[in-house]
Short mmCIF file of C-alpha atoms and ligand atoms in Angstrom, two decimals:
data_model
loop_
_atom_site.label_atom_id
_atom_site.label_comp_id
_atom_site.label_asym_id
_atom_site.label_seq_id
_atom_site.Cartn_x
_atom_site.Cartn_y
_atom_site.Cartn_z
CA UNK A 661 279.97 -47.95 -63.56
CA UNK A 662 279.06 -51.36 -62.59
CA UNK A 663 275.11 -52.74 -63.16
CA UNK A 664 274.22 -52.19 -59.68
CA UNK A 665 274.53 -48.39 -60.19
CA UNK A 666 272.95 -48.35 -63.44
CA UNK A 667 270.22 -50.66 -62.33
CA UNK A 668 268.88 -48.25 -59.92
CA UNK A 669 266.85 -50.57 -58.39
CA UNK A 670 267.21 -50.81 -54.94
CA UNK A 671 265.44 -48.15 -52.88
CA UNK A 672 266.90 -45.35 -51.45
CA UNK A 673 267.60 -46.22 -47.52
CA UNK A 674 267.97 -49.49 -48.42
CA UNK A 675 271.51 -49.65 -49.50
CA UNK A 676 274.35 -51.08 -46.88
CA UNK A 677 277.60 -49.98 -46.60
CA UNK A 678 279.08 -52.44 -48.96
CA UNK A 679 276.86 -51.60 -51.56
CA UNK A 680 278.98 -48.04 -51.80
CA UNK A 681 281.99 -50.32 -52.63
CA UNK A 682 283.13 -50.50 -56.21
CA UNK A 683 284.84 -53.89 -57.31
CA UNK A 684 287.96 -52.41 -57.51
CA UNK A 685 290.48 -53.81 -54.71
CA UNK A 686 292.43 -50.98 -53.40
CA UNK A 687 296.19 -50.06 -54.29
CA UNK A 688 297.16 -48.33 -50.98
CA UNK A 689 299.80 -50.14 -49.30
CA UNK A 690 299.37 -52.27 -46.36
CA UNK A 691 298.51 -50.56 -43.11
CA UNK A 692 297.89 -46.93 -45.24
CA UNK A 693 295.30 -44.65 -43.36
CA UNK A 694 293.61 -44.22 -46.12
CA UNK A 695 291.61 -47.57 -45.98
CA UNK A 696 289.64 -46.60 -42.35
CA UNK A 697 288.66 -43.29 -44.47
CA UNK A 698 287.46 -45.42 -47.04
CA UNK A 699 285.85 -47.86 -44.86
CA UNK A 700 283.78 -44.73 -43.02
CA UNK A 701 282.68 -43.22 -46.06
CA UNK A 702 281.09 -46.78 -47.68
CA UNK A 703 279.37 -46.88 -43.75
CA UNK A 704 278.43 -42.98 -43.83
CA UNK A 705 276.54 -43.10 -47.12
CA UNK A 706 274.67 -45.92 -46.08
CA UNK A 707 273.32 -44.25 -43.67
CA UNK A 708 272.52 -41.43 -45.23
CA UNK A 709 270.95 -43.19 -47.72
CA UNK A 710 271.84 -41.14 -50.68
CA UNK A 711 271.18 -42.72 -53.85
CA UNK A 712 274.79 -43.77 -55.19
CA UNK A 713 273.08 -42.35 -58.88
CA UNK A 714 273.17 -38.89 -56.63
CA UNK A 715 276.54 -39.15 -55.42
CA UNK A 716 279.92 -38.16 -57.16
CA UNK A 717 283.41 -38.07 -55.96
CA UNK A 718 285.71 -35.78 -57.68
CA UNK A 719 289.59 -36.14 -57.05
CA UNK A 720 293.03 -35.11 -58.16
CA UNK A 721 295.93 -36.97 -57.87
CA UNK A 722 298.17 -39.04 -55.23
CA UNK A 723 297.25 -41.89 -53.39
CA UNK A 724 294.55 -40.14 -51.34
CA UNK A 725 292.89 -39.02 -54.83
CA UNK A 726 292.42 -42.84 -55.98
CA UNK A 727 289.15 -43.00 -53.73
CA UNK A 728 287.01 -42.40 -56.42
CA UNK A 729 287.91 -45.80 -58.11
CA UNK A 730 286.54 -47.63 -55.02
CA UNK A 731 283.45 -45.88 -54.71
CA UNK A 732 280.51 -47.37 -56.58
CA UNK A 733 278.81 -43.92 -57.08
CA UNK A 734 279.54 -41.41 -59.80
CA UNK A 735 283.42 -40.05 -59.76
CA UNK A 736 286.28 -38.25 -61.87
CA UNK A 737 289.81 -39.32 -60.90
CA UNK A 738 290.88 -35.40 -62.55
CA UNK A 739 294.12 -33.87 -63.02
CA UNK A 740 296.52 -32.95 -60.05
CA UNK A 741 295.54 -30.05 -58.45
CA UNK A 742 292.08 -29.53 -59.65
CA UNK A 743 289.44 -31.43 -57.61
CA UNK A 744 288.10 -28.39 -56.21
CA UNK A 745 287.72 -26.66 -59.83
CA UNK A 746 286.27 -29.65 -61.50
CA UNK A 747 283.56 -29.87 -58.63
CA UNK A 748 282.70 -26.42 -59.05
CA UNK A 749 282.04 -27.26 -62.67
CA UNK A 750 280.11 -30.21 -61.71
CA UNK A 751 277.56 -28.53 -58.77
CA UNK A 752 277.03 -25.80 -60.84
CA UNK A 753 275.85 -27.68 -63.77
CA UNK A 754 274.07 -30.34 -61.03
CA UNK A 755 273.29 -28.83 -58.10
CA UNK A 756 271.44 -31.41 -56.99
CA UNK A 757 273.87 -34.15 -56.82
CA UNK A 758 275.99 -35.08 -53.74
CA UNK A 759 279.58 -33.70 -54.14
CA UNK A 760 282.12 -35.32 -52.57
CA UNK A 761 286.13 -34.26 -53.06
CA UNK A 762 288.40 -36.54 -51.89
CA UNK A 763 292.57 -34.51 -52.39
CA UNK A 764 295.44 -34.90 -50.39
CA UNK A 765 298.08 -32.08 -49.08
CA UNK A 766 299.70 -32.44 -51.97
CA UNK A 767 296.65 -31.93 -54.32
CA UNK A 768 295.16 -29.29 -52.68
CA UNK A 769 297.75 -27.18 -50.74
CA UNK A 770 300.44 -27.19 -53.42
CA UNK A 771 299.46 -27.06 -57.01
CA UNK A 772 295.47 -27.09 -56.00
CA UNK A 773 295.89 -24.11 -53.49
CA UNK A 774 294.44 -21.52 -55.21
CA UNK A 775 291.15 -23.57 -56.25
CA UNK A 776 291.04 -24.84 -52.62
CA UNK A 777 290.34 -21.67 -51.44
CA UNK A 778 288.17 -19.98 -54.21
CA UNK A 779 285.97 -23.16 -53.58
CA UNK A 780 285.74 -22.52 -49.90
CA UNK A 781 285.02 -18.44 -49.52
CA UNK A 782 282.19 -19.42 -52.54
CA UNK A 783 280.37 -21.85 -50.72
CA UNK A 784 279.54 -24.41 -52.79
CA UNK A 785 277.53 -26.77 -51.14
CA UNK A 786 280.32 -29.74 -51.66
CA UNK A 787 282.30 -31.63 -49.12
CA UNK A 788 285.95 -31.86 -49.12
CA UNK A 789 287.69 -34.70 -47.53
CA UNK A 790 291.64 -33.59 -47.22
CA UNK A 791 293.91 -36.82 -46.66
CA UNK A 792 296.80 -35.18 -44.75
CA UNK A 793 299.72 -37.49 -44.29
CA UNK A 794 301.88 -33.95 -44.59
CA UNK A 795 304.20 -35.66 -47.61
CA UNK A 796 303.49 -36.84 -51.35
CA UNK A 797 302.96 -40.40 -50.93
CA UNK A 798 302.38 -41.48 -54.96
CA UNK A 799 305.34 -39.83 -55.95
CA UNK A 800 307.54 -41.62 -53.13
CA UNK A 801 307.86 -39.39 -50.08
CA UNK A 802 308.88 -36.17 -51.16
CA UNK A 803 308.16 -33.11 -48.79
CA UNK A 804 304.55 -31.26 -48.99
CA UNK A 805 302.98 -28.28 -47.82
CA UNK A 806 302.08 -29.28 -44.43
CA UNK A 807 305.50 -31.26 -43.78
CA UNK A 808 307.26 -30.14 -40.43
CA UNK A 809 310.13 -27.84 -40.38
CA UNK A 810 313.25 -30.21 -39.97
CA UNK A 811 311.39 -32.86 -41.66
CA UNK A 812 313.72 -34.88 -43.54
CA UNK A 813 312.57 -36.34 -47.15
CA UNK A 814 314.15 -37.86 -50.55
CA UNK A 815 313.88 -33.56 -51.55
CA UNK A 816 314.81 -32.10 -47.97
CA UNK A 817 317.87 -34.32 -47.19
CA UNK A 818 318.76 -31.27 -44.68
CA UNK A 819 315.40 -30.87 -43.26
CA UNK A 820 312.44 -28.64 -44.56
CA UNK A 821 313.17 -25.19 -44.41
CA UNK A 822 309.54 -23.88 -44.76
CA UNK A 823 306.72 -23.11 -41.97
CA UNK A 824 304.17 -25.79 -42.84
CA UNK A 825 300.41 -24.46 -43.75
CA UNK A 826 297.48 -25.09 -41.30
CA UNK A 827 294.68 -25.93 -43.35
CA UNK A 828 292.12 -25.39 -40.57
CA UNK A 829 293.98 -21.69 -40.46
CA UNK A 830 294.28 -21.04 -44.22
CA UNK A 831 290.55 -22.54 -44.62
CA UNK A 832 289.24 -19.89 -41.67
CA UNK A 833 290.82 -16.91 -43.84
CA UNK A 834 289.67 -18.01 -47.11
CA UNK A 835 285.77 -17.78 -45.47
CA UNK A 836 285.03 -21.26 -45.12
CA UNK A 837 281.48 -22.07 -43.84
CA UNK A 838 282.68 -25.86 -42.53
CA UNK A 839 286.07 -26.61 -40.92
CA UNK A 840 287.12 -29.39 -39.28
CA UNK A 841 289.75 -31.83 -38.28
CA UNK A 842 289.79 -35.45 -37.48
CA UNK A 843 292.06 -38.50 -37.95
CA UNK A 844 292.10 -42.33 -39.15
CA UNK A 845 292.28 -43.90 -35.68
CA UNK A 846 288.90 -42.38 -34.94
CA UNK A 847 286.31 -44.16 -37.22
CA UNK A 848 283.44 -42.65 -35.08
CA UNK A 849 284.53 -39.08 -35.11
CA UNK A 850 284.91 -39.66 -38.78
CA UNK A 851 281.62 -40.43 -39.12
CA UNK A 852 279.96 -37.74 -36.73
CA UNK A 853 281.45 -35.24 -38.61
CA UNK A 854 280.93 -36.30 -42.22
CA UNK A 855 277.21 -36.40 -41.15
CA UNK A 856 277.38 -32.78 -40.25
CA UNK A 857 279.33 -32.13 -42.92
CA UNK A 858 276.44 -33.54 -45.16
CA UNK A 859 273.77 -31.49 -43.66
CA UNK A 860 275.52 -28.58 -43.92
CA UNK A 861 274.66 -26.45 -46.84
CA UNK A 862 277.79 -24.87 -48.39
CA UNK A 863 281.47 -25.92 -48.44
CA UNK A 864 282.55 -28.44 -45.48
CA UNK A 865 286.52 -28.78 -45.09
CA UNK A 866 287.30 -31.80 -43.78
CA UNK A 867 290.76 -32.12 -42.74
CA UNK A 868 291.93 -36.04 -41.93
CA UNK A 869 295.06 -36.85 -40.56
CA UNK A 870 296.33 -40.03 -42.35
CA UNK A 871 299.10 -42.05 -41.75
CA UNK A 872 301.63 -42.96 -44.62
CA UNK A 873 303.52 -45.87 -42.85
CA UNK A 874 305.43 -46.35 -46.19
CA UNK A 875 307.16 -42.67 -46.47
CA UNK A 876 305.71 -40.67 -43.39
CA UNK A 877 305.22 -43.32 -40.88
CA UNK A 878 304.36 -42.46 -37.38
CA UNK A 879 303.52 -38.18 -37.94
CA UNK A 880 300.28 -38.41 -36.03
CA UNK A 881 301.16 -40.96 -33.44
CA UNK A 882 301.60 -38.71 -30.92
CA UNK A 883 297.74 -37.90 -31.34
CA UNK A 884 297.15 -41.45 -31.34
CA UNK A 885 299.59 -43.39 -29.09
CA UNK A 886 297.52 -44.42 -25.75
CA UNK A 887 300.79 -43.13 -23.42
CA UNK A 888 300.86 -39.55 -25.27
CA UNK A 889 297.16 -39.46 -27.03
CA UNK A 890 295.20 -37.73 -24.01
CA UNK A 891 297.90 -35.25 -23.08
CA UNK A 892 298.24 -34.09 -27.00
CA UNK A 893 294.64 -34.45 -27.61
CA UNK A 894 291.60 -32.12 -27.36
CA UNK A 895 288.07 -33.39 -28.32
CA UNK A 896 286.13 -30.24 -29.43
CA UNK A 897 282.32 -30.65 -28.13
CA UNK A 898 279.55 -27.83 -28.65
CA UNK A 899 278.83 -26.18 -25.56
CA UNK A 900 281.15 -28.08 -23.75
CA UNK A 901 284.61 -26.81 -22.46
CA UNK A 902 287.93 -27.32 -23.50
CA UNK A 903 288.82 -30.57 -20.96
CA UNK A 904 292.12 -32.97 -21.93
CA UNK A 905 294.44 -35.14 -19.92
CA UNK A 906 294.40 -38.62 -18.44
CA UNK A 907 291.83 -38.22 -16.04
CA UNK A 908 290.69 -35.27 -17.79
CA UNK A 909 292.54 -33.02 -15.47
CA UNK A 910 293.92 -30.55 -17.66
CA UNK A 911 291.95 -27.93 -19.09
CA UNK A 912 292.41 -24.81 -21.86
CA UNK A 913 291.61 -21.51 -20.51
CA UNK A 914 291.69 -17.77 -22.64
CA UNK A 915 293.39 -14.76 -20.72
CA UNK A 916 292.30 -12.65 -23.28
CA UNK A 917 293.10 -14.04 -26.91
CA UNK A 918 295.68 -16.44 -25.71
CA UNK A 919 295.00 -19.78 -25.02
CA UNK A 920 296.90 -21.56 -21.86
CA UNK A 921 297.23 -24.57 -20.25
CA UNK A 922 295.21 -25.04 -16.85
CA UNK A 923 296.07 -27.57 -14.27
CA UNK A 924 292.36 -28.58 -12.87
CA UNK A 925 293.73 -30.31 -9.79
CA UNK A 926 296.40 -27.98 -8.67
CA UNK A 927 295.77 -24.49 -10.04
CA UNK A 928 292.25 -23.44 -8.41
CA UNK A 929 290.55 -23.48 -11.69
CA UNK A 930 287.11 -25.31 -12.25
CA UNK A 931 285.62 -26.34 -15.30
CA UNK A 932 283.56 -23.27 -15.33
CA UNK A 933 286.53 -21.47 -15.70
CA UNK A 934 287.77 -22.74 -18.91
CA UNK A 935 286.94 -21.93 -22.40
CA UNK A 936 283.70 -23.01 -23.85
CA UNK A 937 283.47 -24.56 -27.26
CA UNK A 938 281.29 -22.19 -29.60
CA UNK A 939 281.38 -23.54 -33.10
CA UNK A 940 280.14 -20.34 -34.42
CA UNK A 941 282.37 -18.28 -32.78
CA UNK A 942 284.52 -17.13 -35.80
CA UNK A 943 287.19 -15.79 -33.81
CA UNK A 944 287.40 -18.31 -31.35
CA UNK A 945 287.52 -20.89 -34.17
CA UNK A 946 290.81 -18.70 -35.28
CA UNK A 947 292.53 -18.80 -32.14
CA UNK A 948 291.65 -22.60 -32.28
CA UNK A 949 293.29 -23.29 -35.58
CA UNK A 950 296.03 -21.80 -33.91
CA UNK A 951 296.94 -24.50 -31.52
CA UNK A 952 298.96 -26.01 -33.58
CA UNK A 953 302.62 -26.08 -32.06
CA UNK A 954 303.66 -29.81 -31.04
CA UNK A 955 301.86 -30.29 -27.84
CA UNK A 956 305.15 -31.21 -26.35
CA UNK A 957 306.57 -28.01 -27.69
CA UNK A 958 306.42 -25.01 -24.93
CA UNK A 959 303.20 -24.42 -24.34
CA UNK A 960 302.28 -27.75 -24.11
CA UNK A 961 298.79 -26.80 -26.23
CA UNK A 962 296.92 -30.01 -26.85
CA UNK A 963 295.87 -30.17 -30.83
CA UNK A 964 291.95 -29.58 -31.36
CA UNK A 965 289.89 -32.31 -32.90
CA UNK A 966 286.19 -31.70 -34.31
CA UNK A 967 284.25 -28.99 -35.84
CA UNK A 968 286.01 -25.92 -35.69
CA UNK A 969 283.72 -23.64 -37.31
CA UNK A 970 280.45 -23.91 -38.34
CA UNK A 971 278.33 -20.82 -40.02
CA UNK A 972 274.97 -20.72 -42.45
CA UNK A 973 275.72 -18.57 -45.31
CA UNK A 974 274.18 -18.09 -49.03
CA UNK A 975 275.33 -20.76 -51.58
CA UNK A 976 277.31 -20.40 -55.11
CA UNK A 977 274.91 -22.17 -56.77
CA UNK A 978 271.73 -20.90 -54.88
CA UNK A 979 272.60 -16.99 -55.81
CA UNK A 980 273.84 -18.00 -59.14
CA UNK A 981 270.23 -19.77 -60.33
CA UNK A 982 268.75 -16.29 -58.31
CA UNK A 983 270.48 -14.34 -60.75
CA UNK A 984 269.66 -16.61 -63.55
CA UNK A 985 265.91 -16.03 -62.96
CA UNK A 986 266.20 -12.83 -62.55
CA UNK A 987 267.42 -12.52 -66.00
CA UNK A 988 265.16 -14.46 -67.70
CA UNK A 989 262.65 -12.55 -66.03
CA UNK A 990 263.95 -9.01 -67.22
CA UNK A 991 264.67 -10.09 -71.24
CA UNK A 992 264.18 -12.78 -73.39
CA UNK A 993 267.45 -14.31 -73.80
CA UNK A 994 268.66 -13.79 -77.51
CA UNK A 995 272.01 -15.51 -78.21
CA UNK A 996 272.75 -13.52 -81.50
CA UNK A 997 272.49 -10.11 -79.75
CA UNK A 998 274.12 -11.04 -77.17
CA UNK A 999 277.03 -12.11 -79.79
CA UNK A 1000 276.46 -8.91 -81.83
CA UNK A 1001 276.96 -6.68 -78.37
CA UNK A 1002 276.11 -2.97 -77.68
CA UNK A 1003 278.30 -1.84 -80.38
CA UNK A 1004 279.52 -3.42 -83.57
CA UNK A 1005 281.76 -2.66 -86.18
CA UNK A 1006 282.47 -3.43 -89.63
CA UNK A 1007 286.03 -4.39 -90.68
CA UNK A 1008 286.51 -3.25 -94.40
C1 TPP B 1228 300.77 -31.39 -63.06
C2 TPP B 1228 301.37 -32.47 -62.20
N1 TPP B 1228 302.44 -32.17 -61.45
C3 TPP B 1228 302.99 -33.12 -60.66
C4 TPP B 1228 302.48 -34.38 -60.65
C5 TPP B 1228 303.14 -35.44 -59.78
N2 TPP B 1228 302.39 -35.76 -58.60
C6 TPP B 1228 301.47 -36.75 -58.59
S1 TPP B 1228 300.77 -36.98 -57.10
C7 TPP B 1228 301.70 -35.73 -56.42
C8 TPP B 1228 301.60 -35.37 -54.97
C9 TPP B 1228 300.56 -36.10 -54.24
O1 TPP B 1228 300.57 -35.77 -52.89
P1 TPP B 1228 299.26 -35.72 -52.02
O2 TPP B 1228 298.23 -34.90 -52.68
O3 TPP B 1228 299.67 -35.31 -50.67
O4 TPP B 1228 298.72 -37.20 -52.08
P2 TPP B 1228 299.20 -38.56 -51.40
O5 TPP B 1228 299.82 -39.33 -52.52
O6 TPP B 1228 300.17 -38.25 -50.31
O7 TPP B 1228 297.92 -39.16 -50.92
C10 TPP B 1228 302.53 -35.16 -57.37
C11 TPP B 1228 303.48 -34.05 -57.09
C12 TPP B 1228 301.36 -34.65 -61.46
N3 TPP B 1228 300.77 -35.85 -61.47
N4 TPP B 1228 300.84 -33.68 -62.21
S1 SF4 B 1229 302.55 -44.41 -50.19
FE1 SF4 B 1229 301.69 -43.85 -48.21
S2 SF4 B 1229 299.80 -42.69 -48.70
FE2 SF4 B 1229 300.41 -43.86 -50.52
S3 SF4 B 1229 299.26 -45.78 -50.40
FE3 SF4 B 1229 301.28 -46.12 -49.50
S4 SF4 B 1229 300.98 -45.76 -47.33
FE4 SF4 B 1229 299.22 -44.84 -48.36
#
């Protein structure tokens, strides 16, 4: 912790963006994506203007999970895997400090799955920030969760042979209150959404698409790339429907349940037509999530960007301190009869 933090001296609001930086320099290779995610989270907490003695940032382990170390606020570089569980541990103890959890595929969709998703359907109110550059970058490029099917890596010289998982999808199911997806090139959509993500109380989901230029260089380009970015692109906007294209002629429309590709100059469709974003449509946001074949696979389905899915719901720790007071209001806590139980026996 360096003396700024402890100082707590400078007033909350106050603080600029580079105040949220820790003195560390950061060990991501050149060009990683992981330094515009950085750079948008020092800028986002300074305008939020949360008191960096307030803040935490819990991680695992990979490259993504060394964010922590260059965050002047409170953090736990953990164990692989077990971001999610150690922020539990934390907001339940502290409910009132800011949790962020910064995990990669790796972290949380492989050995971290199973706390990813307890974390989400309990709705702590914690934000996870999911760097997914869909391989293991700190361990030098072997294939993860969310790598393609064909992809070839130093552990799938062949190609991977297994259907990759969709976090927005898998987040959905496990009864997240928060999903949504973004990527590095877009600092401002970053931003936008962390904000929401912040106000939102229970568990956001945050997934980022990050680009590994050292062992997965290039995976998102097509989202990216001026010459392929608005055909492959949809920007989801409350209330507002489902437009893409260069000259935004393109449009998504449901027949039913399935999404499809409209043609807005030639196919006598107009806007009003098309399918209107609803962020608390649940099943809408599940037919979203699944737009996730390559947009220049056969159904040439553009790949949503933005908040998915957003719903109020009870928190973890709010019902939890209910039930605590409830307690304490029925009995007076005793710790030895609580040890000595209902029913005891003696052992001669
Ligand atoms: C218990 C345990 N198993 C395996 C590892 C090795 N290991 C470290 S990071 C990592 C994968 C990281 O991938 P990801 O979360 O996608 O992060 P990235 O480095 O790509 O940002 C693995 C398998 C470990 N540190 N601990
Ligand atoms: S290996 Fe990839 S993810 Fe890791 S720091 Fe380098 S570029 Fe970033």
């Amino acid at each position: 912790m360096t003396e700024a933090l402890k100082s707590n001296e400078i007033e909350q609001g106050k603080l600029k963006a580079s105040d949220y930086a820790s003195d560390q320099e950061p060990r991501w290779c050149p060009g990683c994506g992981d330094y515009s995610v950085l750079k948008q989270i020092h800028t986002v907490l300074a305008e939020l203007g949360h008191k960096r003695e307030d803040t935490a940032f819990i991680s695992g382990i990979g490259c993504s999970s060394r964010l922590p170390y260059y965050m002047d606020t409170y953090g736990i570089h953990g164990i692989h895997g077990r971001a999610t569980a150690i922020a539990e541990g934390l907001k339940i103890a502290r409910p009132d400090i800011n949790v962020w959890i910064a995990t990669g595929d790796g972290d949380a969709l492989a050995i971290g799955l199973n706390h990813f998703l307890q974390l989400l359907r309990r709705n702590l109110n914690v934000n996870v920030i999911l760097l997914n550059n869909e391989i293991y970058g700190l361990t030098k490029g072997q294939f993860s969760p969310t790598s393609r099917v064909g992809q070839k890596t130093v552990t799938t010289p062949m190609g991977t042979i297994e259907y990759p998982v969709n976090a927005m999808a898998i987040s959905l199911g496990a009864g997240a209150t928060f999903v949504a997806r973004t990527i590095d090139r877009s600092p401002a959509q970053i931003r936008d959404i962390m904000l929401r993500a912040d106000r939102h109380r229970g568990a956001s989901l945050i997934e980022v698409y990050q680009n590994c230029p050292i062992f997965n260089d290039g995976a998102f380009s097509i989202f990216t790339e001026k010459s392929t970015k608005t055909d492959s692109t949809v920007i989801l906007e409350q209330d507002k429907p489902l437009i893409f294209g260069e000259n935004n002629n393109k449009g998504v429309k449901l027949d039913g349940t399935k999404p499809i590709v409209v043609d807005l100059e030639n196919d006598n469709v107009s806007a009003n037509d098309l399918w209107i974003h609803d962020e608390t449509d649940y099943v809408k946001a599940s037919i979203l999530a699944r737009l996730f074949e390559m947009p220049s696979g056969e159904m040439n389905l553009p790949r949503p960007f933005g908040i998915f899915y957003a719903e109020d719901r009870f928190t973890y720790e709010d019902a939890l301190d209910a039930q605590i007071k409830e307690a304490q209001a029925k009995q007076k806590a005793d710790l030895y009869e609580l040890f000595k139980g209902a029913t005891t026996w003696e052992i001669k």
